[in-house]
Amino acid sequence: MRADRLVRQARQVAFFRKRGRPGKARQAVAGLLAPGVMEHAMEYPVTTELPVDSPAYVQQLAQFYDHWCARLAQLARTEQLVVLCEGDPFFYGSFMHLYTRLQARGDVALQVVPGIPGMVGCWHASGIPITWGDDVLVVLPGTLDEDALVARMQGADALVVMKVGRNLPRIRRALARCDRLDAAWLVQNASTAAQQVRPLAAVPEGEVPYFSIVLVHGQGRRPESESLE
């Protein structure tokens, strides 16, 4: 309710997007913004074109966040500014890089409204509870190498693998090595009109949207009566 109120009352709104795209967070508030609102599209200089650990990638993203930190601080001096985020702002989100920079400046009043992480929308879309009893849930970025994925998957009762996209073949191999591929589900575009929920084993080889999520549901203890013979 707080987020809805802030978005509807905003006079300035900023949001991330890939160049040439409308921006998923912006699409989520379609029809909510007030007439005449000033919009600021923060377009990533690079997304998947460079390895995330390359010096060029790090430099370009750092400069991007530095620029928008200064720009947003300037805009916030005149009136309240809302930065739209997908999911929760403090969970694998781009806003975190702005938040730490703005916080370090000390001249901007910051209020962060908690959001619902995308993985929550995904396991609800699957229609299956994600954890039971003492199940341990592990959340993994699909950007990890295959051996690291396997090591983390092996100790988990339930799994969420984020940042899927072009990483799906590696994620699939890791699940197969753990004998968990047949229990995995792929959810794309959760909570939208384009939502798709499929058993991962039935998904053809190839790339899927970056914001897809892979789930393996826990099967932990639950209070159920034994059937009587």
Coordinates of N, CA and C in Angstrom, one line a residue:
M1 N 0.8 -1.2 0.0 CA 0.0 0.0 0.0 C 0.9 1.3 0.0
R2 N 2.0 1.2 0.7 CA 2.9 2.4 0.8 C 3.5 2.6 -0.6
A3 N 3.9 1.5 -1.2 CA 4.5 1.7 -2.6 C 3.5 2.2 -3.6
D4 N 2.3 1.7 -3.5 CA 1.2 2.1 -4.4 C 1.0 3.6 -4.2
R5 N 0.9 4.1 -3.0 CA 0.6 5.5 -2.7 C 1.8 6.4 -3.2
L6 N 3.0 5.9 -3.0 CA 4.2 6.7 -3.4 C 4.2 6.8 -4.9
V7 N 4.0 5.7 -5.6 CA 4.0 5.7 -7.1 C 2.9 6.6 -7.6
R8 N 1.7 6.6 -7.1 CA 0.6 7.4 -7.6 C 0.8 8.9 -7.4
Q9 N 1.5 9.2 -6.3 CA 1.7 10.6 -5.9 C 3.0 11.2 -6.5
A10 N 3.8 10.4 -7.1 CA 5.2 10.8 -7.5 C 5.1 11.9 -8.6
R11 N 5.9 12.9 -8.5 CA 6.1 13.8 -9.6 C 7.3 13.5 -10.5
Q12 N 8.2 12.8 -9.9 CA 9.4 12.3 -10.7 C 9.6 10.8 -10.4
V13 N 9.8 10.1 -11.5 CA 10.0 8.7 -11.4 C 11.2 8.2 -12.2
A14 N 12.1 7.4 -11.6 CA 13.3 6.9 -12.3 C 13.2 5.4 -12.4
F15 N 13.7 4.8 -13.4 CA 13.6 3.3 -13.6 C 14.7 2.8 -14.5
F16 N 15.2 1.6 -14.2 CA 16.2 1.0 -15.0 C 15.6 0.4 -16.3
R17 N 16.4 0.3 -17.3 CA 15.9 -0.4 -18.5 C 17.1 -0.7 -19.4
K18 N 17.0 -1.7 -20.2 CA 17.9 -2.0 -21.3 C 17.6 -1.0 -22.5
R19 N 18.7 -0.5 -23.1 CA 18.4 0.4 -24.2 C 17.5 -0.2 -25.3
G20 N 16.5 0.6 -25.6 CA 15.5 0.1 -26.6 C 14.3 -0.7 -26.0
R21 N 14.3 -0.9 -24.7 CA 13.3 -1.7 -24.1 C 12.5 -0.7 -23.2
P22 N 11.2 -1.1 -22.9 CA 10.4 -0.2 -22.0 C 10.7 -0.2 -20.6
G23 N 11.4 -1.3 -20.1 CA 11.7 -1.4 -18.7 C 10.6 -2.2 -18.0
K24 N 11.0 -3.3 -17.3 CA 10.0 -4.1 -16.7 C 9.4 -3.4 -15.5
A25 N 10.1 -2.7 -14.7 CA 9.6 -2.0 -13.5 C 8.6 -0.9 -14.0
R26 N 8.9 -0.2 -15.1 CA 8.1 0.8 -15.6 C 6.8 0.2 -16.1
Q27 N 6.9 -1.0 -16.8 CA 5.7 -1.7 -17.3 C 4.8 -2.1 -16.1
A28 N 5.3 -2.4 -15.0 CA 4.5 -2.8 -13.9 C 3.7 -1.8 -13.3
V29 N 4.0 -0.5 -13.5 CA 3.2 0.6 -13.0 C 2.4 1.3 -14.0
A30 N 2.2 0.7 -15.2 CA 1.5 1.3 -16.3 C 0.0 1.6 -15.8
G31 N -0.4 2.8 -16.0 CA -1.7 3.2 -15.5 C -1.8 3.8 -14.1
L32 N -0.7 3.7 -13.4 CA -0.6 4.2 -12.0 C -0.1 5.6 -11.9
L33 N 0.8 6.0 -12.8 CA 1.5 7.3 -12.7 C 0.5 8.5 -12.9
A34 N 0.8 9.6 -12.2 CA 0.0 10.8 -12.4 C 0.3 11.5 -13.7
P35 N -0.7 12.2 -14.2 CA -0.5 13.0 -15.4 C 0.7 14.0 -15.2
G36 N 1.5 14.1 -16.2 CA 2.6 15.1 -16.1 C 3.8 14.7 -15.3
V37 N 3.8 13.4 -14.9 CA 5.0 13.0 -14.1 C 6.3 13.0 -15.0
M38 N 7.4 13.4 -14.4 CA 8.6 13.5 -15.1 C 9.3 12.1 -15.0
E39 N 9.6 11.5 -16.1 CA 10.2 10.2 -16.1 C 11.7 10.2 -16.5
H40 N 12.5 9.4 -15.8 CA 14.0 9.3 -16.0 C 14.3 7.9 -16.2
A41 N 14.6 7.6 -17.5 CA 15.0 6.2 -17.9 C 16.5 6.0 -17.7
M42 N 16.9 5.2 -16.8 CA 18.3 4.9 -16.6 C 18.7 3.7 -17.4
E43 N 19.3 3.9 -18.6 CA 19.6 2.8 -19.5 C 21.0 2.3 -19.3
Y44 N 21.1 1.0 -19.0 CA 22.3 0.3 -18.8 C 23.3 0.5 -20.0
P45 N 24.5 0.8 -19.8 CA 25.5 0.9 -20.9 C 25.9 -0.4 -21.5
V46 N 25.7 -1.5 -20.6 CA 26.1 -2.8 -21.1 C 25.3 -3.8 -20.2
T47 N 24.9 -4.9 -20.8 CA 24.2 -5.9 -20.1 C 24.9 -7.3 -20.2
T48 N 24.7 -8.0 -21.3 CA 25.4 -9.3 -21.5 C 26.5 -9.2 -22.6
E49 N 26.8 -8.0 -23.0 CA 27.8 -7.9 -24.1 C 29.2 -8.2 -23.6
L50 N 29.5 -8.1 -22.4 CA 30.8 -8.3 -21.8 C 30.7 -9.2 -20.6
P51 N 31.8 -10.0 -20.3 CA 31.8 -10.8 -19.1 C 31.7 -9.9 -17.8
V52 N 30.9 -10.3 -16.9 CA 30.6 -9.5 -15.7 C 31.9 -9.2 -14.9
D53 N 32.9 -10.1 -15.0 CA 34.1 -9.9 -14.2 C 35.2 -9.2 -15.0
S54 N 34.9 -8.7 -16.2 CA 35.9 -8.0 -17.0 C 36.1 -6.6 -16.6
P55 N 37.3 -6.0 -16.7 CA 37.5 -4.6 -16.3 C 36.6 -3.7 -17.0
A56 N 36.4 -3.9 -18.3 CA 35.5 -3.0 -19.1 C 34.1 -3.0 -18.6
Y57 N 33.6 -4.1 -18.2 CA 32.2 -4.2 -17.7 C 32.1 -3.5 -16.3
V58 N 33.1 -3.7 -15.5 CA 33.1 -3.1 -14.1 C 33.2 -1.6 -14.3
Q59 N 34.1 -1.1 -15.1 CA 34.3 0.3 -15.3 C 33.0 1.0 -15.8
Q60 N 32.4 0.4 -16.8 CA 31.2 1.0 -17.4 C 30.0 1.1 -16.5
L61 N 29.8 0.0 -15.7 CA 28.7 0.0 -14.8 C 29.0 0.9 -13.6
A62 N 30.2 1.0 -13.1 CA 30.6 1.9 -12.0 C 30.3 3.3 -12.4
Q63 N 30.7 3.7 -13.6 CA 30.5 5.0 -14.1 C 29.0 5.3 -14.3
F64 N 28.3 4.3 -14.7 CA 26.8 4.5 -14.9 C 26.2 4.8 -13.6
Y65 N 26.5 4.0 -12.5 CA 25.9 4.2 -11.2 C 26.4 5.5 -10.6
D66 N 27.6 5.9 -10.8 CA 28.1 7.2 -10.3 C 27.4 8.3 -10.9
H67 N 27.2 8.2 -12.2 CA 26.4 9.3 -12.9 C 25.0 9.4 -12.4
W68 N 24.3 8.3 -12.3 CA 22.9 8.4 -11.9 C 22.8 8.7 -10.4
C69 N 23.7 8.4 -9.6 CA 23.7 8.8 -8.2 C 23.7 10.3 -8.1
A70 N 24.6 10.9 -8.8 CA 24.7 12.4 -8.8 C 23.5 13.0 -9.4
R71 N 23.0 12.4 -10.5 CA 21.8 13.0 -11.1 C 20.5 12.9 -10.2
L72 N 20.3 11.7 -9.6 CA 19.2 11.6 -8.7 C 19.3 12.4 -7.5
A73 N 20.5 12.6 -6.9 CA 20.6 13.5 -5.8 C 20.2 14.9 -6.2
Q74 N 20.6 15.3 -7.4 CA 20.3 16.7 -7.8 C 18.8 16.8 -8.0
L75 N 18.1 15.8 -8.6 CA 16.7 15.9 -8.8 C 15.9 15.9 -7.5
A76 N 16.4 15.1 -6.5 CA 15.7 15.0 -5.2 C 15.8 16.3 -4.4
R77 N 16.6 17.2 -4.8 CA 16.7 18.5 -4.0 C 15.4 19.3 -4.2
T78 N 14.7 19.1 -5.4 CA 13.6 20.0 -5.7 C 12.2 19.3 -5.3
E79 N 12.1 18.0 -5.4 CA 10.8 17.4 -5.0 C 11.1 15.9 -4.9
Q80 N 10.1 15.2 -4.3 CA 10.3 13.8 -4.0 C 10.5 13.0 -5.3
L81 N 11.4 12.1 -5.3 CA 11.7 11.2 -6.4 C 11.5 9.8 -6.1
V82 N 10.8 9.0 -6.9 CA 10.6 7.6 -6.7 C 11.4 6.8 -7.7
V83 N 12.2 5.8 -7.2 CA 13.0 4.9 -8.1 C 12.2 3.6 -8.1
L84 N 11.8 3.2 -9.2 CA 11.0 1.9 -9.4 C 12.0 0.7 -9.4
C85 N 11.6 -0.3 -8.7 CA 12.4 -1.6 -8.7 C 11.5 -2.8 -8.9
E86 N 12.1 -3.8 -9.5 CA 11.4 -5.1 -9.7 C 11.8 -5.9 -8.4
G87 N 10.8 -6.6 -7.9 CA 11.0 -7.5 -6.8 C 11.4 -6.6 -5.6
D88 N 12.3 -7.1 -4.8 CA 12.7 -6.3 -3.6 C 14.0 -5.5 -3.8
P89 N 14.1 -4.3 -3.4 CA 15.2 -3.4 -3.8 C 16.5 -3.9 -3.2
F90 N 16.5 -4.7 -2.1 CA 17.7 -5.2 -1.5 C 18.1 -6.6 -1.8
F91 N 17.5 -7.2 -2.9 CA 17.7 -8.6 -3.2 C 18.1 -8.7 -4.7
Y92 N 19.4 -8.8 -4.9 CA 20.0 -8.9 -6.3 C 19.6 -7.7 -7.2
G93 N 19.2 -6.6 -6.6 CA 18.7 -5.5 -7.5 C 19.7 -4.4 -7.9
S94 N 19.5 -3.8 -9.0 CA 20.4 -2.7 -9.5 C 20.3 -1.5 -8.5
F95 N 19.2 -1.3 -7.9 CA 19.0 -0.1 -7.0 C 20.0 -0.2 -5.9
M96 N 20.5 -1.3 -5.4 CA 21.4 -1.4 -4.3 C 22.7 -0.6 -4.6
H97 N 23.1 -0.6 -5.9 CA 24.3 0.1 -6.2 C 24.1 1.6 -6.1
L98 N 22.9 2.1 -6.4 CA 22.6 3.5 -6.2 C 22.4 3.8 -4.7
Y99 N 21.8 2.9 -4.0 CA 21.5 3.1 -2.6 C 22.8 3.3 -1.8
T100 N 23.8 2.5 -2.0 CA 25.0 2.6 -1.2 C 25.7 3.9 -1.6
R101 N 25.7 4.3 -2.8 CA 26.3 5.6 -3.2 C 25.6 6.8 -2.6
L102 N 24.2 6.8 -2.7 CA 23.5 7.9 -2.1 C 23.6 7.9 -0.6
Q103 N 23.6 6.8 0.0 CA 23.8 6.7 1.4 C 25.2 7.3 1.9
A104 N 26.2 7.0 1.1 CA 27.5 7.6 1.4 C 27.6 9.1 1.2
R105 N 26.8 9.6 0.3 CA 26.8 11.1 0.2 C 26.3 11.8 1.4
G106 N 25.2 11.2 2.0 CA 24.7 11.8 3.3 C 23.8 13.0 3.1
D107 N 23.5 13.4 1.8 CA 22.7 14.6 1.6 C 21.4 14.3 1.0
V108 N 21.0 13.0 1.0 CA 19.7 12.7 0.4 C 19.0 11.8 1.4
A109 N 17.7 12.2 1.7 CA 16.9 11.3 2.6 C 16.3 10.1 1.8
L110 N 16.6 8.9 2.3 CA 16.3 7.7 1.6 C 15.2 6.9 2.4
Q111 N 14.2 6.5 1.7 CA 13.2 5.6 2.2 C 13.0 4.4 1.3
V112 N 13.3 3.2 1.7 CA 13.2 2.0 0.9 C 12.0 1.2 1.3
V113 N 11.1 1.0 0.3 CA 9.9 0.3 0.6 C 10.1 -1.2 0.2
P114 N 10.0 -2.1 1.1 CA 10.2 -3.5 0.8 C 9.3 -4.0 -0.3
G115 N 9.8 -4.9 -1.1 CA 9.0 -5.5 -2.2 C 8.9 -7.0 -2.1
I116 N 8.2 -7.6 -3.0 CA 8.0 -9.0 -3.0 C 9.0 -9.6 -4.1
P117 N 10.0 -10.4 -3.6 CA 11.0 -10.9 -4.6 C 10.3 -11.7 -5.7
G118 N 10.9 -11.7 -6.9 CA 10.4 -12.4 -8.0 C 10.2 -13.9 -7.7
M119 N 11.1 -14.5 -6.9 CA 11.0 -15.9 -6.7 C 9.7 -16.3 -6.0
V120 N 9.2 -15.4 -5.1 CA 8.0 -15.6 -4.4 C 6.8 -15.7 -5.5
G121 N 6.8 -14.8 -6.4 CA 5.8 -14.9 -7.5 C 5.9 -16.2 -8.3
C122 N 7.2 -16.7 -8.4 CA 7.4 -17.9 -9.2 C 6.9 -19.1 -8.5
W123 N 7.2 -19.3 -7.2 CA 6.7 -20.5 -6.6 C 5.2 -20.5 -6.4
H124 N 4.6 -19.3 -6.3 CA 3.1 -19.3 -6.2 C 2.6 -19.6 -7.6
A125 N 3.3 -19.2 -8.7 CA 2.8 -19.5 -10.0 C 2.9 -21.0 -10.3
S126 N 3.8 -21.7 -9.6 CA 3.9 -23.2 -9.8 C 2.8 -23.9 -9.1
G127 N 2.1 -23.2 -8.1 CA 1.0 -23.9 -7.4 C 1.5 -24.9 -6.4
I128 N 2.8 -24.9 -6.1 CA 3.3 -26.0 -5.1 C 4.1 -25.2 -4.0
P129 N 3.8 -25.6 -2.7 CA 4.6 -25.0 -1.7 C 6.1 -25.2 -1.9
I130 N 6.9 -24.2 -1.6 CA 8.4 -24.3 -1.8 C 9.1 -25.0 -0.7
T131 N 8.7 -24.9 0.5 CA 9.4 -25.5 1.7 C 8.4 -26.1 2.7
W132 N 8.7 -27.2 3.3 CA 7.9 -27.8 4.3 C 8.8 -28.1 5.6
G133 N 8.2 -28.0 6.7 CA 8.9 -28.4 7.9 C 10.3 -27.8 8.1
D134 N 11.3 -28.7 8.1 CA 12.7 -28.2 8.3 C 13.5 -28.1 7.0
D135 N 12.8 -28.0 5.9 CA 13.5 -27.9 4.6 C 14.4 -26.6 4.6
V136 N 15.6 -26.8 4.0 CA 16.5 -25.7 3.8 C 16.4 -25.2 2.4
L137 N 16.1 -23.9 2.2 CA 16.0 -23.3 0.9 C 17.3 -22.6 0.6
V138 N 17.8 -22.9 -0.6 CA 19.1 -22.3 -1.1 C 18.7 -21.5 -2.4
V139 N 19.1 -20.2 -2.4 CA 18.9 -19.3 -3.5 C 20.3 -19.1 -4.2
L140 N 20.3 -19.5 -5.5 CA 21.6 -19.4 -6.3 C 21.5 -18.5 -7.5
P141 N 22.5 -17.7 -7.8 CA 22.6 -17.1 -9.1 C 23.1 -18.0 -10.2
G142 N 22.4 -18.1 -11.3 CA 22.7 -19.0 -12.3 C 24.1 -18.6 -13.0
T143 N 24.7 -17.5 -12.6 CA 25.9 -17.1 -13.2 C 27.1 -17.9 -12.6
L144 N 26.9 -18.6 -11.5 CA 28.0 -19.4 -10.9 C 28.4 -20.5 -11.9
D145 N 29.7 -21.0 -11.8 CA 30.1 -22.0 -12.7 C 29.5 -23.4 -12.3
E146 N 29.5 -24.3 -13.1 CA 28.8 -25.6 -12.9 C 29.2 -26.3 -11.7
D147 N 30.4 -26.4 -11.4 CA 30.9 -27.1 -10.1 C 30.3 -26.4 -8.9
A148 N 30.4 -25.1 -8.9 CA 29.8 -24.3 -7.7 C 28.3 -24.5 -7.6
L149 N 27.6 -24.6 -8.7 CA 26.2 -24.8 -8.6 C 25.9 -26.2 -8.0
V150 N 26.7 -27.2 -8.5 CA 26.5 -28.6 -8.0 C 26.7 -28.6 -6.5
A151 N 27.8 -28.0 -6.0 CA 28.2 -28.0 -4.6 C 27.1 -27.4 -3.8
R152 N 26.5 -26.3 -4.2 CA 25.4 -25.7 -3.4 C 24.1 -26.4 -3.5
M153 N 23.8 -27.0 -4.7 CA 22.6 -27.7 -4.8 C 22.5 -29.0 -4.0
Q154 N 23.7 -29.6 -3.8 CA 23.7 -30.9 -3.1 C 23.3 -30.8 -1.7
G155 N 23.5 -29.7 -1.0 CA 23.1 -29.6 0.4 C 21.8 -28.9 0.6
A156 N 21.0 -28.7 -0.4 CA 19.7 -28.0 -0.3 C 18.5 -29.0 -0.4
D157 N 17.4 -28.7 0.4 CA 16.2 -29.4 0.2 C 15.3 -28.8 -0.9
A158 N 15.4 -27.5 -0.9 CA 14.6 -26.7 -1.9 C 15.5 -25.7 -2.6
L159 N 15.3 -25.5 -3.9 CA 16.2 -24.6 -4.7 C 15.5 -23.5 -5.4
V160 N 16.1 -22.4 -5.5 CA 15.7 -21.3 -6.4 C 17.0 -20.9 -7.1
V161 N 16.9 -21.0 -8.4 CA 18.1 -20.5 -9.3 C 17.6 -19.3 -10.1
M162 N 18.2 -18.2 -9.8 CA 17.9 -16.9 -10.5 C 18.9 -16.6 -11.6
K163 N 18.6 -15.5 -12.3 CA 19.5 -15.1 -13.4 C 19.7 -16.2 -14.4
V164 N 18.7 -16.7 -14.9 CA 18.8 -17.9 -15.8 C 19.3 -17.6 -17.2
G165 N 18.4 -17.1 -18.1 CA 18.8 -16.7 -19.4 C 19.7 -17.6 -20.1
R166 N 20.8 -17.1 -20.6 CA 21.7 -18.0 -21.4 C 22.5 -19.0 -20.5
N167 N 22.3 -18.9 -19.2 CA 22.9 -19.8 -18.2 C 22.2 -21.1 -18.1
L168 N 21.0 -21.2 -18.7 CA 20.2 -22.4 -18.5 C 20.9 -23.7 -18.8
P169 N 21.6 -23.9 -19.9 CA 22.3 -25.2 -20.2 C 23.2 -25.6 -19.0
R170 N 23.9 -24.7 -18.5 CA 24.8 -25.0 -17.3 C 24.0 -25.4 -16.1
I171 N 22.9 -24.7 -15.8 CA 22.0 -25.0 -14.7 C 21.4 -26.4 -14.9
R172 N 21.0 -26.6 -16.1 CA 20.4 -28.0 -16.4 C 21.4 -29.1 -16.1
R173 N 22.6 -28.9 -16.6 CA 23.7 -29.9 -16.4 C 23.9 -30.1 -14.9
A174 N 24.0 -29.0 -14.1 CA 24.2 -29.1 -12.7 C 23.1 -29.9 -12.0
L175 N 21.9 -29.6 -12.4 CA 20.7 -30.3 -11.8 C 20.8 -31.8 -12.1
A176 N 21.2 -32.1 -13.3 CA 21.3 -33.5 -13.8 C 22.3 -34.2 -12.9
R177 N 23.4 -33.6 -12.7 CA 24.5 -34.2 -11.9 C 24.1 -34.4 -10.5
C178 N 23.1 -33.6 -10.0 CA 22.6 -33.8 -8.6 C 21.4 -34.7 -8.6
D179 N 21.0 -35.3 -9.8 CA 19.8 -36.1 -9.9 C 18.5 -35.4 -9.5
R180 N 18.5 -34.1 -9.9 CA 17.3 -33.2 -9.5 C 16.6 -32.6 -10.7
L181 N 17.1 -32.9 -11.9 CA 16.5 -32.3 -13.1 C 15.0 -32.6 -13.2
D182 N 14.6 -33.8 -13.0 CA 13.2 -34.2 -13.1 C 12.3 -33.5 -12.1
A183 N 12.8 -33.0 -11.1 CA 12.0 -32.3 -10.0 C 12.0 -30.8 -10.2
A184 N 12.7 -30.3 -11.3 CA 12.9 -28.8 -11.4 C 11.8 -28.3 -12.3
W185 N 11.4 -27.0 -12.1 CA 10.4 -26.3 -12.8 C 11.1 -25.0 -13.3
L186 N 10.7 -24.5 -14.5 CA 11.1 -23.3 -15.0 C 9.9 -22.3 -15.1
V187 N 10.0 -21.2 -14.5 CA 9.0 -20.2 -14.5 C 9.5 -18.9 -15.2
Q188 N 8.8 -18.5 -16.2 CA 9.1 -17.3 -17.0 C 8.0 -16.2 -16.8
N189 N 8.5 -15.0 -16.6 CA 7.5 -13.8 -16.5 C 6.4 -14.0 -15.5
A190 N 6.8 -14.5 -14.3 CA 5.8 -14.7 -13.3 C 5.0 -13.5 -13.0
S191 N 3.7 -13.7 -12.7 CA 2.8 -12.7 -12.3 C 2.5 -11.7 -13.4
T192 N 2.7 -12.0 -14.6 CA 2.4 -11.2 -15.7 C 1.5 -12.0 -16.7
A193 N 1.0 -11.3 -17.7 CA 0.1 -12.0 -18.7 C 0.9 -13.0 -19.5
A194 N 2.2 -12.8 -19.6 CA 3.1 -13.7 -20.4 C 3.7 -14.9 -19.5
Q195 N 3.1 -15.1 -18.3 CA 3.7 -16.1 -17.4 C 3.6 -17.5 -18.1
Q196 N 4.7 -18.3 -17.9 CA 4.8 -19.7 -18.3 C 5.4 -20.5 -17.2
V197 N 4.8 -21.6 -16.9 CA 5.3 -22.5 -15.9 C 5.4 -23.9 -16.5
R198 N 6.6 -24.5 -16.6 CA 6.8 -25.8 -17.2 C 7.9 -26.6 -16.5
P199 N 7.7 -27.9 -16.5 CA 8.8 -28.8 -15.9 C 10.0 -28.5 -16.8
L200 N 11.1 -28.3 -16.1 CA 12.4 -28.0 -16.8 C 12.8 -29.1 -17.8
A201 N 12.6 -30.3 -17.5 CA 13.0 -31.4 -18.4 C 12.2 -31.3 -19.7
A202 N 11.0 -30.7 -19.7 CA 10.3 -30.6 -20.9 C 10.6 -29.3 -21.7
V203 N 11.5 -28.5 -21.2 CA 11.8 -27.2 -21.9 C 12.9 -27.5 -22.9
P204 N 12.7 -27.1 -24.2 CA 13.7 -27.4 -25.2 C 15.0 -26.7 -24.9
E205 N 16.1 -27.2 -25.4 CA 17.4 -26.6 -25.2 C 17.4 -25.2 -25.9
G206 N 18.2 -24.3 -25.2 CA 18.3 -22.9 -25.8 C 18.1 -21.9 -24.7
E207 N 18.2 -20.7 -25.1 CA 18.2 -19.5 -24.2 C 16.8 -19.2 -23.8
V208 N 16.6 -18.8 -22.6 CA 15.3 -18.3 -22.1 C 15.5 -16.9 -21.5
P209 N 14.4 -16.2 -21.2 CA 14.6 -14.8 -20.7 C 15.5 -14.8 -19.4
Y210 N 16.3 -13.8 -19.2 CA 17.2 -13.6 -18.1 C 16.4 -13.7 -16.8
F211 N 15.2 -13.1 -16.8 CA 14.4 -13.1 -15.5 C 13.6 -14.3 -15.3
S212 N 13.9 -15.4 -15.9 CA 13.3 -16.7 -15.6 C 13.9 -17.2 -14.3
I213 N 13.2 -18.1 -13.7 CA 13.7 -18.7 -12.4 C 13.4 -20.2 -12.4
V214 N 14.4 -21.0 -11.9 CA 14.3 -22.4 -11.8 C 14.0 -22.7 -10.4
L215 N 13.0 -23.6 -10.2 CA 12.6 -24.0 -8.8 C 12.7 -25.5 -8.6
V216 N 13.2 -26.0 -7.5 CA 13.0 -27.3 -7.0 C 12.4 -27.3 -5.7
H217 N 11.2 -27.8 -5.5 CA 10.4 -27.7 -4.3 C 10.9 -28.7 -3.2
G218 N 10.8 -28.2 -2.0 CA 11.2 -29.1 -0.9 C 10.1 -30.2 -0.6
Q219 N 10.5 -31.2 0.0 CA 9.6 -32.3 0.3 C 9.6 -32.7 1.8
G220 N 9.8 -31.7 2.6 CA 10.0 -32.0 4.1 C 8.8 -32.5 4.8
R221 N 9.1 -32.6 6.1 CA 8.0 -33.2 7.0 C 6.8 -32.4 7.1
R222 N 5.7 -33.0 7.3 CA 4.4 -32.4 7.4 C 3.5 -33.3 8.2
P223 N 2.6 -32.7 9.0 CA 1.7 -33.5 9.8 C 0.5 -34.1 9.1
E224 N 0.7 -35.4 8.7 CA -0.3 -36.1 8.0 C -0.6 -37.4 8.6
S225 N -1.9 -37.8 8.8 CA -2.2 -39.0 9.4 C -1.9 -40.2 8.5
E226 N -1.4 -41.3 9.1 CA -1.1 -42.5 8.3 C -2.4 -43.1 7.9
S227 N -2.5 -43.6 6.7 CA -3.8 -44.3 6.3 C -3.9 -45.6 7.1
L228 N -5.1 -45.9 7.5 CA -5.3 -47.1 8.3 C -5.7 -48.3 7.3
E229 N -5.2 -49.4 7.5 CA -5.5 -50.6 6.7 C -6.8 -51.2 7.2

